[in-house]
Structure formats: C-alpha cells, structure tokens
Short mmCIF file of C-alpha atoms and ligand atoms in Angstrom, two decimals:
data_model
loop_
_atom_site.label_atom_id
_atom_site.label_comp_id
_atom_site.label_asym_id
_atom_site.label_seq_id
_atom_site.Cartn_x
_atom_site.Cartn_y
_atom_site.Cartn_z
CA UNK A 1 -73.34 52.61 -35.60
CA UNK A 2 -75.22 52.45 -38.82
CA UNK A 3 -78.03 50.00 -38.36
CA UNK A 4 -78.69 48.99 -41.96
CA UNK A 5 -75.96 46.73 -43.28
CA UNK A 6 -75.71 45.63 -46.86
CA UNK A 7 -76.18 42.03 -47.87
CA UNK A 8 -75.54 40.13 -51.07
CA UNK A 9 -78.90 39.58 -52.71
CA UNK A 10 -78.24 36.07 -53.98
CA UNK A 11 -75.87 33.12 -53.90
CA UNK A 12 -74.75 33.98 -57.38
CA UNK A 13 -74.09 37.56 -56.32
CA UNK A 14 -71.90 36.48 -53.43
CA UNK A 15 -70.02 33.93 -55.51
CA UNK A 16 -69.29 36.48 -58.23
CA UNK A 17 -68.20 39.08 -55.67
CA UNK A 18 -65.98 36.74 -53.67
CA UNK A 19 -64.61 35.10 -56.79
CA UNK A 20 -64.09 38.60 -58.16
CA UNK A 21 -62.01 39.42 -55.12
CA UNK A 22 -60.10 36.19 -55.39
CA UNK A 23 -59.55 36.25 -59.13
CA UNK A 24 -57.15 39.06 -59.84
CA UNK A 25 -53.69 39.86 -61.05
CA UNK A 26 -52.59 37.13 -58.67
CA UNK A 27 -54.30 34.54 -60.86
CA UNK A 28 -53.66 35.86 -64.32
CA UNK A 29 -50.24 37.30 -63.78
CA UNK A 30 -48.89 35.95 -60.50
CA UNK A 31 -49.77 32.30 -60.86
CA UNK A 32 -48.47 31.76 -64.40
CA UNK A 33 -45.29 33.72 -63.75
CA UNK A 34 -44.67 31.84 -60.51
CA UNK A 35 -45.23 28.63 -62.41
CA UNK A 36 -42.74 29.79 -65.01
CA UNK A 37 -40.10 30.58 -62.41
CA UNK A 38 -40.70 27.52 -60.21
CA UNK A 39 -40.23 24.63 -62.58
CA UNK A 40 -43.58 24.45 -64.37
CA UNK A 41 -46.01 21.70 -63.57
CA UNK A 42 -44.50 20.75 -60.20
CA UNK A 43 -45.52 24.16 -58.95
CA UNK A 44 -49.02 23.72 -60.36
CA UNK A 45 -49.41 20.47 -58.47
CA UNK A 46 -48.13 21.92 -55.18
CA UNK A 47 -50.42 24.88 -55.61
CA UNK A 48 -53.51 22.75 -56.17
CA UNK A 49 -52.83 20.67 -53.07
CA UNK A 50 -52.07 23.67 -50.85
CA UNK A 51 -55.03 25.70 -52.11
CA UNK A 52 -57.52 22.97 -51.23
CA UNK A 53 -55.87 21.62 -48.10
CA UNK A 54 -54.71 24.84 -46.44
CA UNK A 55 -56.20 27.90 -48.08
CA UNK A 56 -59.77 26.61 -48.28
CA UNK A 57 -59.95 25.77 -44.55
CA UNK A 58 -58.47 29.19 -43.74
CA UNK A 59 -60.99 30.85 -46.05
CA UNK A 60 -63.80 29.05 -44.24
CA UNK A 61 -62.51 30.34 -40.90
CA UNK A 62 -62.64 33.94 -42.16
CA UNK A 63 -66.05 33.57 -43.78
CA UNK A 64 -67.67 32.02 -40.73
CA UNK A 65 -66.16 34.63 -38.39
CA UNK A 66 -67.65 37.36 -40.57
CA UNK A 67 -71.04 35.80 -41.04
CA UNK A 68 -71.39 35.12 -37.35
CA UNK A 69 -70.29 38.64 -36.42
CA UNK A 70 -72.41 40.43 -39.05
CA UNK A 71 -70.00 43.32 -38.81
CA UNK A 72 -66.61 44.63 -39.96
CA UNK A 73 -63.53 42.53 -39.22
CA UNK A 74 -62.60 44.14 -35.90
CA UNK A 75 -66.10 43.89 -34.41
CA UNK A 76 -66.62 40.37 -35.78
CA UNK A 77 -63.40 39.12 -34.19
CA UNK A 78 -64.13 40.93 -30.95
CA UNK A 79 -67.46 39.14 -30.69
CA UNK A 80 -65.52 35.89 -30.27
CA UNK A 81 -63.30 37.18 -27.47
CA UNK A 82 -63.95 35.91 -23.96
CA UNK A 83 -61.93 38.48 -22.01
CA UNK A 84 -60.27 41.84 -22.39
CA UNK A 85 -56.90 40.45 -23.48
CA UNK A 86 -58.53 38.45 -26.25
CA UNK A 87 -60.50 41.54 -27.19
CA UNK A 88 -57.35 43.54 -27.62
CA UNK A 89 -55.85 40.68 -29.59
CA UNK A 90 -58.96 40.69 -31.79
CA UNK A 91 -58.49 44.37 -32.45
CA UNK A 92 -54.88 43.89 -33.48
CA UNK A 93 -55.73 41.05 -35.87
CA UNK A 94 -58.77 42.77 -37.40
CA UNK A 95 -57.24 46.19 -37.66
CA UNK A 96 -53.97 44.72 -38.90
CA UNK A 97 -55.93 43.04 -41.68
CA UNK A 98 -57.61 46.29 -42.60
CA UNK A 99 -54.32 48.16 -42.81
CA UNK A 100 -52.84 45.31 -44.81
CA UNK A 101 -55.75 45.48 -47.21
CA UNK A 102 -55.29 49.23 -47.71
CA UNK A 103 -51.55 48.79 -48.29
CA UNK A 104 -52.16 46.03 -50.82
CA UNK A 105 -54.57 48.34 -52.62
CA UNK A 106 -51.95 51.06 -52.75
CA UNK A 107 -49.46 48.94 -54.68
CA UNK A 108 -52.08 46.97 -56.58
CA UNK A 109 -53.46 50.24 -57.98
CA UNK A 110 -50.05 51.04 -59.46
CA UNK A 111 -49.83 47.71 -61.26
CA UNK A 112 -53.46 47.98 -62.34
CA UNK A 113 -52.64 51.44 -63.71
CA UNK A 114 -50.00 49.83 -65.95
CA UNK A 115 -52.68 47.43 -67.17
CA UNK A 116 -55.05 50.31 -67.92
CA UNK A 117 -52.50 52.17 -69.95
CA UNK A 118 -51.51 48.99 -71.80
CA UNK A 119 -55.21 48.49 -72.63
CA UNK A 120 -55.41 51.95 -74.17
CA UNK A 121 -52.15 51.64 -76.08
CA UNK A 122 -53.59 49.53 -78.93
CA UNK A 123 -56.34 52.12 -79.32
CA UNK A 124 -53.69 54.82 -79.68
CA UNK A 125 -51.92 52.66 -82.26
CA UNK A 126 -55.10 52.32 -84.30
CA UNK A 127 -55.82 56.03 -84.10
CA UNK A 128 -52.34 56.66 -85.44
CA UNK A 129 -51.19 58.97 -82.67
CA UNK A 130 -47.50 58.26 -82.17
CA UNK A 131 -47.04 60.51 -79.19
CA UNK A 132 -49.98 58.93 -77.34
CA UNK A 133 -48.72 55.45 -78.21
CA UNK A 134 -45.30 56.08 -76.78
CA UNK A 135 -46.63 57.90 -73.71
CA UNK A 136 -48.96 54.99 -72.95
CA UNK A 137 -46.34 52.37 -73.66
CA UNK A 138 -43.37 53.73 -71.72
CA UNK A 139 -42.83 54.04 -67.98
CA UNK A 140 -43.10 57.65 -66.90
CA UNK A 141 -44.04 59.50 -63.75
CA UNK A 142 -46.96 61.29 -65.38
CA UNK A 143 -48.39 58.13 -66.87
CA UNK A 144 -48.10 56.17 -63.63
CA UNK A 145 -49.63 58.92 -61.53
CA UNK A 146 -52.57 59.45 -63.87
CA UNK A 147 -53.47 55.79 -64.33
CA UNK A 148 -53.04 54.90 -60.69
CA UNK A 149 -55.34 57.77 -59.79
CA UNK A 150 -57.85 56.70 -62.46
CA UNK A 151 -57.88 53.19 -61.09
CA UNK A 152 -58.41 54.33 -57.50
CA UNK A 153 -61.20 56.66 -58.62
CA UNK A 154 -62.99 53.82 -60.37
CA UNK A 155 -62.64 51.62 -57.29
CA UNK A 156 -63.99 54.42 -55.10
CA UNK A 157 -66.92 54.98 -57.47
CA UNK A 158 -67.99 51.34 -57.21
CA UNK A 159 -67.50 50.98 -53.45
CA UNK A 160 -69.37 54.17 -52.66
CA UNK A 161 -72.47 52.54 -54.17
CA UNK A 162 -72.52 49.90 -51.46
CA UNK A 163 -72.70 46.12 -51.31
CA UNK A 164 -75.60 45.33 -53.60
CA UNK A 165 -75.48 48.21 -56.07
CA UNK A 166 -71.72 48.49 -56.15
CA UNK A 167 -69.78 45.33 -55.36
CA UNK A 168 -72.39 42.78 -56.36
CA UNK A 169 -73.67 44.53 -59.46
CA UNK A 170 -70.23 45.17 -60.92
CA UNK A 171 -68.89 41.73 -60.04
CA UNK A 172 -71.85 40.15 -61.82
CA UNK A 173 -71.08 42.18 -64.92
CA UNK A 174 -67.32 42.00 -64.95
CA UNK A 175 -66.72 38.36 -64.02
CA UNK A 176 -68.57 36.88 -67.01
CA UNK A 177 -66.75 39.36 -69.27
CA UNK A 178 -63.47 38.20 -67.76
CA UNK A 179 -64.28 34.55 -68.41
CA UNK A 180 -65.30 35.27 -71.97
CA UNK A 181 -62.11 37.15 -72.83
CA UNK A 182 -59.96 34.54 -71.11
CA UNK A 183 -61.42 31.63 -73.07
CA UNK A 184 -61.43 33.50 -76.36
CA UNK A 185 -57.72 34.28 -75.92
CA UNK A 186 -56.88 30.68 -75.02
CA UNK A 187 -58.76 29.39 -78.05
CA UNK A 188 -56.71 31.67 -80.24
CA UNK A 189 -53.31 31.07 -78.67
CA UNK A 190 -53.65 27.27 -78.66
CA UNK A 191 -54.03 27.24 -82.44
CA UNK A 192 -50.68 28.97 -82.93
CA UNK A 193 -47.34 27.33 -83.70
CA UNK A 194 -45.40 26.33 -80.63
CA UNK A 195 -48.39 26.37 -78.27
CA UNK A 196 -48.38 22.61 -77.67
CA UNK A 197 -44.82 22.68 -76.45
CA UNK A 198 -45.97 25.24 -73.90
CA UNK A 199 -48.89 23.07 -72.82
CA UNK A 200 -46.44 20.26 -72.22
CA UNK A 201 -44.09 22.42 -70.16
CA UNK A 202 -47.09 23.54 -68.14
CA UNK A 203 -48.69 20.17 -67.51
CA UNK A 204 -45.95 17.56 -67.28
CA UNK A 205 -44.51 17.77 -63.77
CA UNK A 206 -40.88 17.39 -62.85
CA UNK A 207 -41.45 15.46 -59.61
CA UNK A 208 -37.90 16.09 -58.49
CA UNK A 209 -38.65 19.67 -57.56
CA UNK A 210 -41.96 19.14 -55.82
CA UNK A 211 -40.53 18.97 -52.32
CA UNK A 212 -38.26 21.93 -52.82
CA UNK A 213 -39.04 24.16 -49.78
CA UNK A 214 -38.88 27.31 -51.88
CA UNK A 215 -41.49 25.91 -54.17
CA UNK A 216 -43.80 25.18 -51.25
CA UNK A 217 -43.27 28.61 -49.73
CA UNK A 218 -44.08 30.30 -53.01
CA UNK A 219 -47.09 28.09 -53.64
CA UNK A 220 -48.61 28.73 -50.22
CA UNK A 221 -47.99 32.47 -50.43
CA UNK A 222 -49.58 32.47 -53.84
CA UNK A 223 -52.61 30.56 -52.58
CA UNK A 224 -53.13 33.00 -49.70
CA UNK A 225 -52.78 36.03 -51.89
CA UNK A 226 -55.06 34.56 -54.46
CA UNK A 227 -57.87 33.85 -52.01
CA UNK A 228 -57.41 37.34 -50.49
CA UNK A 229 -56.78 35.74 -47.08
CA UNK A 230 -55.34 37.42 -44.01
CA UNK A 231 -56.58 40.88 -44.89
CA UNK A 232 -60.03 40.84 -43.30
CA UNK A 233 -61.57 41.00 -46.79
CA UNK A 234 -63.16 37.57 -46.54
CA UNK A 235 -64.39 38.37 -43.02
CA UNK A 236 -66.24 41.38 -44.32
CA UNK A 237 -67.56 39.54 -47.38
CA UNK A 238 -68.66 36.74 -45.06
CA UNK A 239 -70.59 39.26 -43.02
CA UNK A 240 -72.71 40.11 -46.06
CA UNK A 241 -73.83 36.49 -46.57
CA UNK A 242 -77.31 35.61 -45.42
CA UNK A 243 -77.65 33.11 -42.57
CA UNK A 244 -79.79 30.96 -44.82
CA UNK A 245 -76.86 30.13 -47.07
CA UNK A 246 -74.67 27.06 -46.83
CA UNK A 247 -71.24 28.52 -46.12
CA UNK A 248 -69.33 25.29 -46.63
CA UNK A 249 -70.39 25.01 -50.23
CA UNK A 250 -70.16 28.75 -50.95
CA UNK A 251 -66.55 28.77 -49.77
CA UNK A 252 -65.84 25.68 -51.84
CA UNK A 253 -67.24 27.33 -54.97
CA UNK A 254 -65.09 30.38 -54.46
CA UNK A 255 -61.97 28.26 -53.98
CA UNK A 256 -62.79 26.14 -57.02
CA UNK A 257 -63.37 29.16 -59.25
CA UNK A 258 -60.20 30.82 -58.03
CA UNK A 259 -58.03 27.77 -58.56
CA UNK A 260 -59.69 26.99 -61.86
CA UNK A 261 -59.05 30.47 -63.24
CA UNK A 262 -55.44 30.46 -62.10
CA UNK A 263 -55.00 27.10 -63.79
CA UNK A 264 -56.73 28.24 -66.96
CA UNK A 265 -54.73 31.49 -67.05
CA UNK A 266 -51.62 29.32 -67.04
CA UNK A 267 -53.03 27.61 -70.15
CA UNK A 268 -52.98 31.02 -71.76
CA UNK A 269 -49.70 32.49 -70.57
CA UNK A 270 -47.29 29.56 -70.72
CA UNK A 271 -48.33 28.41 -74.22
CA UNK A 272 -48.28 32.08 -75.32
CA UNK A 273 -44.63 32.22 -74.26
CA UNK A 274 -43.77 29.24 -76.42
CA UNK A 275 -45.70 30.76 -79.31
CA UNK A 276 -43.60 33.87 -78.82
CA UNK A 277 -40.49 31.70 -78.91
CA UNK A 278 -41.62 30.17 -82.19
CA UNK A 279 -41.81 33.76 -83.47
CA UNK A 280 -38.23 34.40 -82.44
CA UNK A 281 -38.87 36.13 -79.11
CA UNK A 282 -36.40 35.25 -76.34
CA UNK A 283 -38.33 33.54 -73.51
CA UNK A 284 -35.53 32.10 -71.41
CA UNK A 285 -33.19 34.08 -69.22
CA UNK A 286 -29.43 33.60 -69.42
CA UNK A 287 -29.58 31.04 -66.63
CA UNK A 288 -32.03 28.98 -68.65
CA UNK A 289 -35.23 29.76 -66.72
CA UNK A 290 -38.42 31.01 -68.26
CA UNK A 291 -38.62 34.78 -68.10
CA UNK A 292 -41.19 35.86 -65.55
CA UNK A 293 -42.80 38.74 -63.71
CA UNK A 294 -42.82 42.13 -65.41
CA UNK A 295 -40.46 41.07 -68.18
CA UNK A 296 -42.98 38.43 -69.15
CA UNK A 297 -46.03 40.66 -69.11
CA UNK A 298 -44.54 43.84 -70.52
CA UNK A 299 -41.88 42.48 -72.90
CA UNK A 300 -42.43 38.88 -73.93
CA UNK A 301 -46.19 39.09 -74.45
CA UNK A 302 -46.20 42.49 -76.21
CA UNK A 303 -43.42 41.20 -78.49
CA UNK A 304 -45.70 38.28 -79.26
CA UNK A 305 -48.65 40.57 -80.00
CA UNK A 306 -46.45 42.65 -82.30
CA UNK A 307 -45.35 39.59 -84.18
CA UNK A 308 -48.95 38.60 -84.88
CA UNK A 309 -49.48 41.47 -87.29
CA UNK A 310 -52.87 43.23 -87.50
CA UNK A 311 -54.74 40.87 -85.21
CA UNK A 312 -52.05 41.30 -82.55
CA UNK A 313 -53.44 44.75 -81.75
CA UNK A 314 -56.80 43.24 -80.84
CA UNK A 315 -55.26 40.38 -78.95
CA UNK A 316 -53.12 42.81 -76.98
CA UNK A 317 -56.14 44.95 -76.23
CA UNK A 318 -58.19 41.94 -75.08
CA UNK A 319 -55.33 40.66 -72.94
CA UNK A 320 -54.81 43.90 -71.04
CA UNK A 321 -58.56 44.49 -70.75
CA UNK A 322 -58.71 41.07 -69.10
CA UNK A 323 -55.99 42.12 -66.67
CA UNK A 324 -57.74 45.41 -65.91
CA UNK A 325 -61.08 43.76 -65.19
CA UNK A 326 -59.45 41.17 -62.95
CA UNK A 327 -57.69 43.95 -61.06
CA UNK A 328 -60.84 45.98 -60.58
CA UNK A 329 -63.00 43.23 -59.09
CA UNK A 330 -60.15 42.56 -56.65
CA UNK A 331 -59.44 46.15 -55.73
CA UNK A 332 -63.04 46.82 -54.75
CA UNK A 333 -62.73 44.12 -52.10
CA UNK A 334 -59.54 45.69 -50.77
CA UNK A 335 -61.25 49.03 -50.37
CA UNK A 336 -64.35 47.53 -48.77
CA UNK A 337 -62.34 46.27 -45.78
CA UNK A 338 -61.36 49.72 -44.44
CA UNK A 339 -64.57 51.38 -45.63
CA UNK A 340 -66.85 48.96 -43.77
CA UNK A 341 -64.83 49.58 -40.63
CA UNK A 342 -64.98 53.36 -40.94
CA UNK A 343 -68.73 53.27 -41.64
CA UNK A 344 -69.56 51.04 -38.69
CA UNK A 345 -67.05 52.35 -36.20
CA UNK A 346 -67.31 56.09 -36.79
CA UNK A 347 -70.86 56.21 -38.19
CA UNK A 348 -69.60 57.89 -41.35
CA UNK A 349 -71.77 57.95 -44.46
CA UNK A 350 -70.50 55.33 -46.92
CA UNK A 351 -69.78 57.89 -49.60
CA UNK A 352 -67.70 60.00 -47.23
CA UNK A 353 -65.84 57.04 -45.78
CA UNK A 354 -65.05 55.76 -49.27
CA UNK A 355 -63.70 59.10 -50.47
CA UNK A 356 -61.68 59.64 -47.34
CA UNK A 357 -60.03 56.24 -47.56
CA UNK A 358 -59.59 56.67 -51.29
CA UNK A 359 -57.57 59.81 -50.58
CA UNK A 360 -55.44 58.06 -47.97
CA UNK A 361 -54.71 55.15 -50.29
CA UNK A 362 -53.85 57.58 -53.10
CA UNK A 363 -51.35 59.36 -50.89
CA UNK A 364 -49.67 56.05 -50.09
CA UNK A 365 -49.68 55.06 -53.77
CA UNK A 366 -48.11 58.34 -54.82
CA UNK A 367 -45.46 57.93 -52.12
CA UNK A 368 -44.68 54.48 -53.50
CA UNK A 369 -44.53 55.76 -57.07
CA UNK A 370 -42.18 58.56 -56.09
CA UNK A 371 -39.89 56.14 -54.24
CA UNK A 372 -40.52 53.17 -56.43
CA UNK A 373 -37.20 51.36 -56.09
CA UNK A 374 -37.07 51.48 -52.34
CA UNK A 375 -40.76 51.13 -51.49
CA UNK A 376 -42.59 49.00 -54.03
CA UNK A 377 -40.87 45.69 -53.37
CA UNK A 378 -40.81 46.42 -49.66
CA UNK A 379 -44.57 46.98 -49.40
CA UNK A 380 -45.32 43.94 -51.55
CA UNK A 381 -43.15 41.78 -49.36
CA UNK A 382 -44.37 43.24 -46.08
CA UNK A 383 -48.02 42.68 -46.93
CA UNK A 384 -48.05 39.50 -48.97
CA UNK A 385 -45.22 37.49 -47.48
CA UNK A 386 -45.36 38.71 -43.91
CA UNK A 387 -48.72 40.17 -42.89
CA UNK A 388 -51.10 37.99 -44.90
CA UNK A 389 -49.88 34.57 -43.71
CA UNK A 390 -49.53 35.86 -40.15
CA UNK A 391 -53.01 37.36 -39.96
CA UNK A 392 -54.53 34.41 -41.82
CA UNK A 393 -52.95 32.12 -39.25
CA UNK A 394 -54.32 34.21 -36.37
CA UNK A 395 -57.83 34.02 -37.83
CA UNK A 396 -57.51 30.23 -37.74
CA UNK A 397 -56.36 30.52 -34.13
CA UNK A 398 -59.47 32.56 -33.35
CA UNK A 399 -61.83 30.09 -34.95
CA UNK A 400 -59.97 27.03 -33.70
CA UNK A 401 -58.87 27.96 -30.18
CA UNK A 402 -60.78 30.97 -28.92
CA UNK A 403 -64.21 30.20 -30.32
CA UNK A 404 -66.07 27.58 -28.32
CA UNK A 405 -66.45 24.51 -30.51
CA UNK A 406 -70.18 24.16 -29.90
CA UNK A 407 -70.76 27.79 -30.86
CA UNK A 408 -68.62 27.41 -33.93
CA UNK A 409 -70.72 24.43 -34.94
CA UNK A 410 -73.90 26.46 -34.49
CA UNK A 411 -72.51 29.22 -36.70
CA UNK A 412 -71.60 26.77 -39.46
CA UNK A 413 -74.92 24.99 -39.06
CA UNK A 414 -76.93 28.02 -40.10
CA UNK A 415 -78.08 27.34 -43.63
CA UNK A 416 -76.55 23.87 -43.42
CA UNK A 417 -78.37 21.78 -40.79
CA UNK A 418 -76.73 18.48 -41.60
CA UNK A 419 -73.15 19.74 -41.42
CA UNK A 420 -72.55 18.04 -38.06
CA UNK A 421 -72.38 14.61 -39.68
CA UNK A 422 -70.45 15.71 -42.72
CA UNK A 423 -66.90 14.96 -43.70
CA UNK A 424 -66.26 18.70 -43.50
CA UNK A 425 -67.11 18.91 -39.81
CA UNK A 426 -65.08 15.81 -39.03
CA UNK A 427 -61.85 17.30 -40.21
CA UNK A 428 -62.15 21.05 -40.55
CA UNK A 429 -62.13 22.04 -36.82
CA UNK A 430 -59.04 19.95 -36.34
CA UNK A 431 -57.52 21.46 -39.43
CA UNK A 432 -57.90 25.07 -38.37
CA UNK A 433 -56.77 24.21 -34.88
CA UNK A 434 -53.55 22.42 -35.75
CA UNK A 435 -52.77 21.86 -39.39
CA UNK A 436 -53.31 25.35 -40.77
CA UNK A 437 -51.52 27.31 -38.04
CA UNK A 438 -48.59 24.90 -38.02
CA UNK A 439 -48.21 24.73 -41.77
CA UNK A 440 -48.49 28.47 -42.13
CA UNK A 441 -45.99 29.00 -39.32
CA UNK A 442 -43.55 26.63 -40.99
CA UNK A 443 -43.82 28.33 -44.31
CA UNK A 444 -43.59 31.68 -42.62
CA UNK A 445 -40.41 30.83 -40.72
CA UNK A 446 -38.99 29.45 -43.90
CA UNK A 447 -39.66 32.64 -45.79
CA UNK A 448 -37.79 34.71 -43.19
N1 LIG B 501 -56.85 37.77 -54.75
C1 LIG B 501 -56.46 38.84 -55.58
C2 LIG B 501 -55.53 38.39 -56.68
O1 LIG B 501 -55.32 37.24 -56.84
C3 LIG B 501 -55.80 39.92 -54.83
C4 LIG B 501 -56.63 40.42 -53.72
C5 LIG B 501 -57.87 40.87 -53.74
C6 LIG B 501 -56.24 40.53 -52.45
N2 LIG B 501 -58.28 41.27 -52.53
C7 LIG B 501 -57.30 41.08 -51.72
C8 LIG B 501 -55.08 40.20 -51.87
C9 LIG B 501 -57.19 41.29 -50.42
C10 LIG B 501 -54.98 40.41 -50.57
C11 LIG B 501 -56.02 40.96 -49.86
O2 LIG B 501 -55.01 39.19 -57.39
#
C-alpha cells in the first residue's frame, strides 16, 4: 500500500476537478442533442428536476463513501461492509465501477479524437493544405487511430502527474478556458439571424410530453452520465477531499455547475441550429424532428460555420477546442478510477500504473475502432444505460442500508458540524434509502 495519498489542495481545486469530470461531451454535445431529439424544453425541465432530486443525492452518497474511506473505490466500499458477504458485494460494486470507467474512457477517447481532428481542421484550411484538410475532416481508420491515441496519451500524461500536479492543476487551467470559449460563442451566435427562434424552441416547454416515460428515462440517464455517477469516479474524487471541507455544499456546487453548463451549452447549440436553418441548412429530419447526435455536430454545425464566411473558420476552431477541453477534463477522471486502484492495491508507482492502464484502454479503443459498427453502440449502451445506473443505485444502497446511520452522520458531519439539524439531513438519508434506488430501478427496468 502506498502510504502517501494525494489530496486536492483547495476547495476551488476540488470544485474545478469534479466539475471538470462532470462537464464533458455529455453536457456540450449530449445534453443539447438529447434536448433536440426529446421535444425541446420539456426535456430541459425534466432534466433539471431529475438532476437535483435524484442525481445530486446519489452524487453525495458516492462522495461521502470516498471521503470516509480515504481510498480507492473498492477499499472505500469495503470499509462499510459488516460481514464477508457484504465485503464481496463491495468488491463487485467498486470493481465494476472501475471497469465501467475504463470502458467509458475507451469509447470517449474515440469521440474526443474526432473533436481533436475537427479542432485542427480549420488550421489546415488556413494553411492552405488541401490534403491535410480532407484527411482531418473525413472519417478514416488512420485518422481515428492517431487521434484516439493522441487523446489517450494526453490523458495519461496528466494523470501520471498525480492529484495536485495533474488533475487539479489542469482542471484549474482548462475549466476557465472552457467557460470563456462557451460564453464567447454564445454571445456571437445569439446575434445572428434565426437565433431567437432557437431560444424559443429551447425554452418554451411543451408540457404534453413531460410525462413521456422515454423522456424521463433519457433525462435520468443523461443526468447520471453527466455527473459521472456509477463509475467509482466520484468515490475516488471524494477520497481526495479534506475532512475539513463541507461535503454537502461542495457536492451542490458541482451539481450546479454541471447543470448550469449543460443548460448554457443548449443556449449555444439549439439557437446555432436555427441560425443554420436561416442560412439554408437542413436542420429537421424527414420525420420532422430536429437532427441530433453526430449529424448535428459533424454536419449541421460545420455547415453553419462554412456559411459564416471567414469568421466561420475561427468559430469552428473555437467550438471544437471547447469540445476537446471538455473531453479532456472528463477523461482524466475516468483514468484516475482504475489508476488509483492499481496504485493502492498492487503498490505500483503511479507513473507505471498510469501507463499500464493507458495501454489496456488503448487496446480496447483500437478494438472498438476496428469493429466500430458492432462494438461502439454496444459499449456505450452497456456502460451508460446499464452499468452506470445499476452501480449508482448500489452505491445508494451501501450508504442507505449497509452503512449505520449514526456513522454516516458522523462522516457527513466532518467539516459541517451543524448538518444534523439541516434540511439536507432531514431528507437525504431517506432519499438514498428509498427514493433513489426505487426511481433508478424503475428507469432501469423501463430502459430494458
Ligand atoms: N460527465 C462527463 C460528461 O458529461 C463524462 C464522464 C466523465 C463520465 N467521467 C465519467 C461518465 C465517469 C461516466 C463516468 O461528458
């Protein structure tokens, strides 16, 4: 066991790191495209409610388990177990989360690689190299392999530097850059023709669809993915928080930032689609729904950037740089989950553990790239729709049922003496005991 564990050096450092994990392609790509394909503002409303009422309590369960355990996810969960069966159960949940995290990284790195190459494409355009422009802009095996590898290497480079000098330092640099680019882009897009129609489509809810079960399933899945729940990532990040910090408010900040950025990203993407429409770009599918997913990001938006003339090159560059940064601060958290386990369990040096796991993830990524049609969607579904809600639910079960209530209170109380009389403590234990597991189970059964 390595005896010296990392710790975030400040509140701000933790918030940037955890928000960096939370804010990713899920916010800037996933949330707006889900909104587009689920009836606009009704989805936004469902998402807001579910994020605060279900995902935040589940996030708190993971954070407090980690901070109490002061160790990787498996060890932290095992510290709560009262007997050998529970211990084995703890291993399955913790290790399952770690594997899930590694698998998510392996597909996330592919998508992030697309973002990297799309960021470089405008530079190739400016430099006048036609062959580079078309290589960067078109799907090919060589391009996907190279950019996926580049993305994994960058993630490995940051994680091998450790908690304070790697995760925290880079999150503190990249998150403000992300916010700046995001707001600059919104300011520009909202001044364009057609943008206001998009704002309306985004913000005026169609209440008829709000109770649509599919909408709720998608919104809850989105909220879990967005807060990086059910993958042991928030357990490990929790374990790096000092016991002097108030967890209840830290978790609330992270949730607020995550939800806020998803919401704000929608203010960029949906109006941008209507601006594109005003420029003659097709934004509705044949069945009358807004185009979404990869068509939106790699066809509608680039067509919009093209139609903007000279400035479009810069806007396109800024947009994909934003995506790349968001992806990187998320991917480092995905890699930290298995690395922290390998370091603590097998007493490996961090650098070695990081490289080793980087190689394993790369092998999985390459396998997915080589069998894209059969594997990509499968791995996405397996991890995000199946494993994440299930493991997130089991973490709530650990905190709500296996952990003795008095001990749980003591763990939450550290850094927050008065929590016992707070509104939070009145409802949260009950929430993670009944409401979260039941709601997640319902959504889960529905999605099967
Ligand atoms: N939350 C990130 C996003 O919205 C994705 C993410 C980061 C993640 N770390 C994770 C998802 C761990 C699952 C598990 O894009």
